Coordinates of C-alpha atoms in Angstrom, one line a residue:
X1 CA -3.9 63.0 -72.0
X2 CA -2.3 66.5 -72.5
X3 CA 1.4 66.8 -72.6
X4 CA 2.9 70.2 -72.0
X5 CA 6.4 71.6 -71.2
X6 CA 7.2 73.7 -68.2
X7 CA 9.5 76.7 -68.8
X8 CA 12.4 76.3 -66.4
X9 CA 12.9 80.1 -66.1
X10 CA 9.3 80.6 -65.4
X11 CA 9.8 78.6 -62.2
X12 CA 13.4 79.7 -61.4
X13 CA 14.1 83.0 -63.2
X14 CA 17.9 82.8 -62.7
X15 CA 17.9 79.1 -63.2
X16 CA 18.8 78.2 -59.6
X17 CA 16.8 77.4 -56.5
X18 CA 17.9 80.7 -54.9
X19 CA 15.0 82.5 -56.5
X20 CA 11.6 80.7 -56.9
X21 CA 8.8 82.4 -58.9
X22 CA 5.6 81.5 -57.0
X23 CA 3.5 83.2 -59.7
X24 CA 4.9 80.7 -62.2
X25 CA 4.1 77.8 -59.9
X26 CA 0.6 79.1 -59.4
X27 CA 0.1 79.3 -63.2
X28 CA 1.0 75.7 -63.7
X29 CA -1.1 74.6 -60.8
X30 CA -4.1 76.3 -62.3
X31 CA -3.4 74.6 -65.6
X32 CA -3.1 71.2 -64.0
X33 CA -6.3 71.7 -62.0
X34 CA -8.2 72.8 -65.0
X35 CA -7.1 69.8 -67.0
X36 CA -8.1 67.4 -64.3
X37 CA -11.4 69.2 -63.8
X38 CA -12.1 68.4 -67.5
X39 CA -11.1 64.8 -67.3
X40 CA -7.7 65.3 -69.0
X41 CA -4.6 63.6 -67.7
X42 CA -1.6 66.0 -67.5
X43 CA 1.9 64.9 -68.7
X44 CA 4.8 67.2 -67.9
X45 CA 8.0 67.7 -69.9
X46 CA 10.6 69.3 -67.8
X47 CA 13.0 70.4 -70.5
X48 CA 12.1 71.5 -74.0
X49 CA 15.2 73.4 -75.1
X50 CA 14.7 76.5 -73.0
X51 CA 17.7 76.7 -70.6
X52 CA 17.6 79.8 -68.5
X53 CA 19.9 82.5 -70.0
X54 CA 21.3 83.3 -66.6
X55 CA 23.1 80.0 -66.4
X56 CA 26.7 80.4 -67.4
X57 CA 27.8 77.9 -70.1
X58 CA 24.4 76.5 -70.7
X59 CA 24.6 72.6 -70.8
X60 CA 28.3 72.7 -71.6
X61 CA 28.8 73.6 -67.9
X62 CA 28.5 70.5 -65.6
X63 CA 27.0 72.8 -62.9
X64 CA 23.8 73.0 -65.0
X65 CA 23.2 69.3 -64.1
X66 CA 22.8 70.3 -60.4
X67 CA 20.6 73.2 -61.2
X68 CA 18.3 71.1 -63.4
X69 CA 17.9 68.5 -60.6
X70 CA 17.0 71.3 -58.2
X71 CA 14.4 72.5 -60.7
X72 CA 13.0 69.0 -61.2
X73 CA 12.7 68.5 -57.5
X74 CA 10.7 71.7 -57.1
X75 CA 8.3 70.6 -59.9
X76 CA 7.9 67.2 -58.2
X77 CA 7.1 68.8 -54.9
X78 CA 4.6 71.3 -56.3
X79 CA 2.9 69.3 -59.1
X80 CA 3.6 65.6 -58.4
X81 CA 0.5 65.1 -56.2
X82 CA -1.6 65.4 -59.4
X83 CA 0.8 64.7 -62.2
X84 CA 1.6 61.0 -62.8
X85 CA 3.6 61.2 -66.0
X86 CA 6.9 63.0 -66.4
X87 CA 9.3 63.4 -69.3
X88 CA 12.8 64.6 -68.4
X89 CA 14.0 65.8 -71.8
X90 CA 12.3 66.3 -75.1
X91 CA 14.4 65.4 -78.1
X92 CA 17.8 66.1 -76.6
X93 CA 19.4 65.1 -79.9
X94 CA 17.8 68.2 -81.5
X95 CA 18.9 70.5 -78.8
X96 CA 22.5 69.2 -78.9
X97 CA 22.9 69.2 -82.7
X98 CA 20.7 72.1 -83.9
X99 CA 21.5 74.2 -80.9
X100 CA 25.3 73.6 -80.7
X101 CA 26.5 72.3 -84.1
X102 CA 24.3 74.1 -86.5
X103 CA 23.5 77.1 -84.3
X104 CA 19.9 77.4 -85.6
X105 CA 18.0 76.8 -82.4
X106 CA 18.8 78.4 -79.0
X107 CA 21.4 79.0 -77.7
X108 CA 22.6 79.4 -81.3
X109 CA 26.2 78.1 -80.8
X110 CA 28.1 76.8 -83.8
X111 CA 30.9 74.7 -82.2
X112 CA 30.7 71.2 -83.6
X113 CA 34.1 70.1 -82.4
X114 CA 33.2 69.3 -78.7
X115 CA 30.2 71.1 -77.5
X116 CA 27.5 68.9 -79.1
X117 CA 28.7 65.7 -77.4
X118 CA 29.4 67.4 -74.1
X119 CA 25.9 68.9 -74.0
X120 CA 24.3 65.5 -74.6
X121 CA 26.7 63.9 -72.0
X122 CA 25.6 66.3 -69.3
X123 CA 21.9 66.0 -70.2
X124 CA 22.1 62.2 -69.9
X125 CA 23.6 62.6 -66.4
X126 CA 20.9 65.1 -65.5
X127 CA 18.2 62.7 -66.8
X128 CA 19.6 59.8 -64.7
X129 CA 19.9 61.8 -61.5
X130 CA 16.4 63.2 -61.9
X131 CA 15.0 59.7 -62.5
X132 CA 16.7 58.4 -59.3
X133 CA 15.5 61.3 -57.2
X134 CA 11.9 60.7 -58.3
X135 CA 12.3 57.0 -57.8
X136 CA 13.7 57.2 -54.3
X137 CA 12.0 60.4 -52.9
X138 CA 8.7 60.7 -54.6
X139 CA 7.5 57.6 -56.4
X140 CA 6.2 55.8 -53.3
X141 CA 3.8 58.6 -52.4
X142 CA 3.0 60.1 -55.8
X143 CA 2.8 56.8 -57.7
X144 CA 3.9 58.3 -61.0
X145 CA 6.1 57.3 -63.9
X146 CA 9.1 59.1 -65.5
X147 CA 10.8 58.6 -68.8
X148 CA 12.3 60.5 -71.8
X149 CA 11.2 61.5 -75.3
X150 CA 13.6 60.9 -78.2
X151 CA 13.2 61.8 -81.9
X152 CA 14.3 59.4 -84.6
X153 CA 13.9 59.5 -88.4
X154 CA 13.4 56.4 -90.5
X155 CA 16.7 55.4 -92.2
X156 CA 16.9 53.2 -95.2
X157 CA 20.0 52.2 -97.2
X158 CA 20.0 53.9 -100.6
X159 CA 21.2 50.6 -102.1
X160 CA 20.0 47.5 -100.3
X161 CA 22.7 45.5 -102.1
X162 CA 25.5 47.7 -100.8
X163 CA 26.9 46.5 -97.5
X164 CA 28.3 50.0 -96.9
X165 CA 24.9 51.6 -97.4
X166 CA 23.2 49.1 -95.1
X167 CA 25.8 49.6 -92.4
X168 CA 25.5 53.4 -92.8
X169 CA 21.7 53.2 -92.3
X170 CA 22.2 51.3 -89.1
X171 CA 24.8 53.7 -88.0
X172 CA 22.4 56.6 -88.5
X173 CA 20.0 55.0 -86.1
X174 CA 22.7 54.5 -83.5
X175 CA 23.9 58.1 -83.9
X176 CA 20.4 59.5 -83.4
X177 CA 18.3 57.1 -81.3
X178 CA 21.1 55.1 -79.9
X179 CA 23.0 58.2 -78.7
X180 CA 20.6 58.6 -75.8
X181 CA 18.6 55.3 -75.9
X182 CA 21.6 53.0 -75.6
X183 CA 23.0 54.5 -72.4
X184 CA 19.5 54.4 -70.8
X185 CA 18.4 50.9 -71.9
X186 CA 21.7 49.0 -72.6
X187 CA 24.4 50.9 -70.8
X188 CA 27.0 53.3 -72.3
X189 CA 27.1 54.8 -75.8
X190 CA 26.7 52.5 -78.9
X191 CA 30.0 50.9 -79.8
X192 CA 29.8 52.2 -83.4
X193 CA 29.6 55.8 -82.0
X194 CA 32.7 55.3 -79.8
X195 CA 34.6 53.7 -82.7
X196 CA 33.8 56.2 -85.4
X197 CA 34.2 59.3 -83.2
X198 CA 37.4 58.1 -81.8
X199 CA 38.8 57.4 -85.2
X200 CA 37.7 60.7 -86.6
X201 CA 39.2 62.5 -83.5
X202 CA 42.6 60.8 -84.2
X203 CA 42.4 61.9 -87.8
X204 CA 41.9 65.4 -86.6
X205 CA 45.0 65.2 -84.5
X206 CA 43.3 65.0 -81.1
X207 CA 44.8 63.0 -78.3
X208 CA 41.4 61.7 -77.1
X209 CA 37.9 61.2 -78.6
X210 CA 35.6 64.1 -78.8
X211 CA 32.9 61.8 -77.4
X212 CA 33.2 62.0 -73.6
X213 CA 33.4 58.7 -71.7
X214 CA 31.2 57.5 -68.9
X215 CA 32.9 55.8 -66.0
X216 CA 31.5 52.5 -64.7
X217 CA 29.6 54.3 -62.0
X218 CA 27.8 56.5 -64.5
X219 CA 27.1 53.7 -66.8
X220 CA 25.4 51.9 -64.0
X221 CA 23.6 55.0 -62.8
X222 CA 22.2 55.8 -66.2
X223 CA 21.2 52.3 -67.3
X224 CA 17.5 51.5 -66.6
X225 CA 16.4 55.1 -66.0
X226 CA 13.2 55.1 -67.9
X227 CA 9.7 53.8 -67.0
X228 CA 8.7 54.5 -70.6
X229 CA 10.2 55.8 -73.8
X230 CA 8.5 58.4 -76.1
X231 CA 9.5 58.2 -79.8
X232 CA 8.8 61.2 -82.1
X233 CA 9.2 60.5 -85.8
X234 CA 8.8 63.1 -88.5
X235 CA 10.2 61.8 -91.8
X236 CA 12.4 59.1 -93.4
X237 CA 15.6 59.4 -95.4
X238 CA 17.8 57.3 -97.6
X239 CA 21.3 56.8 -96.3
X240 CA 24.4 56.4 -98.5
X241 CA 27.9 55.6 -97.4
X242 CA 30.1 58.6 -97.9
X243 CA 33.6 59.0 -96.3
X244 CA 33.9 62.3 -94.6
X245 CA 36.8 64.5 -95.6
X246 CA 39.4 65.9 -93.4
X247 CA 38.2 69.2 -92.0
X248 CA 34.6 68.2 -92.0
X249 CA 33.9 68.1 -88.2
X250 CA 31.0 67.3 -86.1
X251 CA 28.1 64.8 -85.4
X252 CA 27.0 64.7 -89.1
X253 CA 30.4 64.0 -90.5
X254 CA 31.3 61.5 -87.8
X255 CA 28.9 59.1 -89.3
X256 CA 30.6 58.7 -92.7
X257 CA 27.3 58.9 -94.5
X258 CA 25.1 61.1 -96.6
X259 CA 21.3 61.6 -96.0
X260 CA 19.2 61.7 -99.1
X261 CA 15.5 62.5 -99.7
X262 CA 13.6 61.5 -102.8
X263 CA 12.3 64.5 -104.8
X264 CA 9.3 62.4 -105.8
X265 CA 8.1 62.1 -102.2
X266 CA 5.0 64.1 -101.3
X267 CA 6.0 67.0 -99.0
X268 CA 3.9 68.0 -96.1
X269 CA 2.7 71.5 -95.7
X270 CA 2.2 73.6 -92.6
X271 CA 0.5 76.9 -92.2
X272 CA 1.8 79.6 -89.8
X273 CA -0.9 81.4 -88.0
X274 CA -0.2 84.6 -86.1
X275 CA -1.7 84.4 -82.6
X276 CA -2.2 87.3 -80.2
X277 CA -1.8 86.9 -76.5

């Protein structure tokens, strides 16, 4: 099996179905056909952090949900006769936090107050709608499966004898894996996320929680929308309880914990190789 990501803007240059790039579709068709010719099963990821720049507001804009669903449908129609495995979003936690809290990855926005949770909220809605479209319009004929790929580190309490550290380690799992996994497999956000973000929001003088709420209709619509779950794990961390200070805002501080790595651990190495195209 070979998993690859489709570039949304390579299919829809302005992000909407008003302009379809047939050359981009032809490119992916050639790739899929070549894989199958060589006995390799293709697996497509629809979104790997590359929102078309032409879309106003990126994933903070709820209209992006509609545009993503249109893009997904075009992919199903053009590739679904041969592609039987689909991933809606790759590591949405990374996109929301590193792209909108830290501003390191695209789109490079540093706005931890509300954007991070809003982006994740809209992506969960887009995931669910895409799943249901595939399930109702394409699955019977194409006979494929559709899921999501989430990342999660390993979290261990710094002190196993400390109830606060043990609770903080569990909280870290819920804030990373549970953030997306809980709505999809259990329904709604984890209770601990709702509790901690709501409390922190009140401490910041806000009238309502920075974590958006799903209505009952959306809770029902999102729950159960995965035929499979991909988990990507890169490292582990010790977790220590640490009460966040007033003025420390965002996903990291909402957890009231500190992530620690042991300096004695062997570090992996990677080599950057310059490639020409």
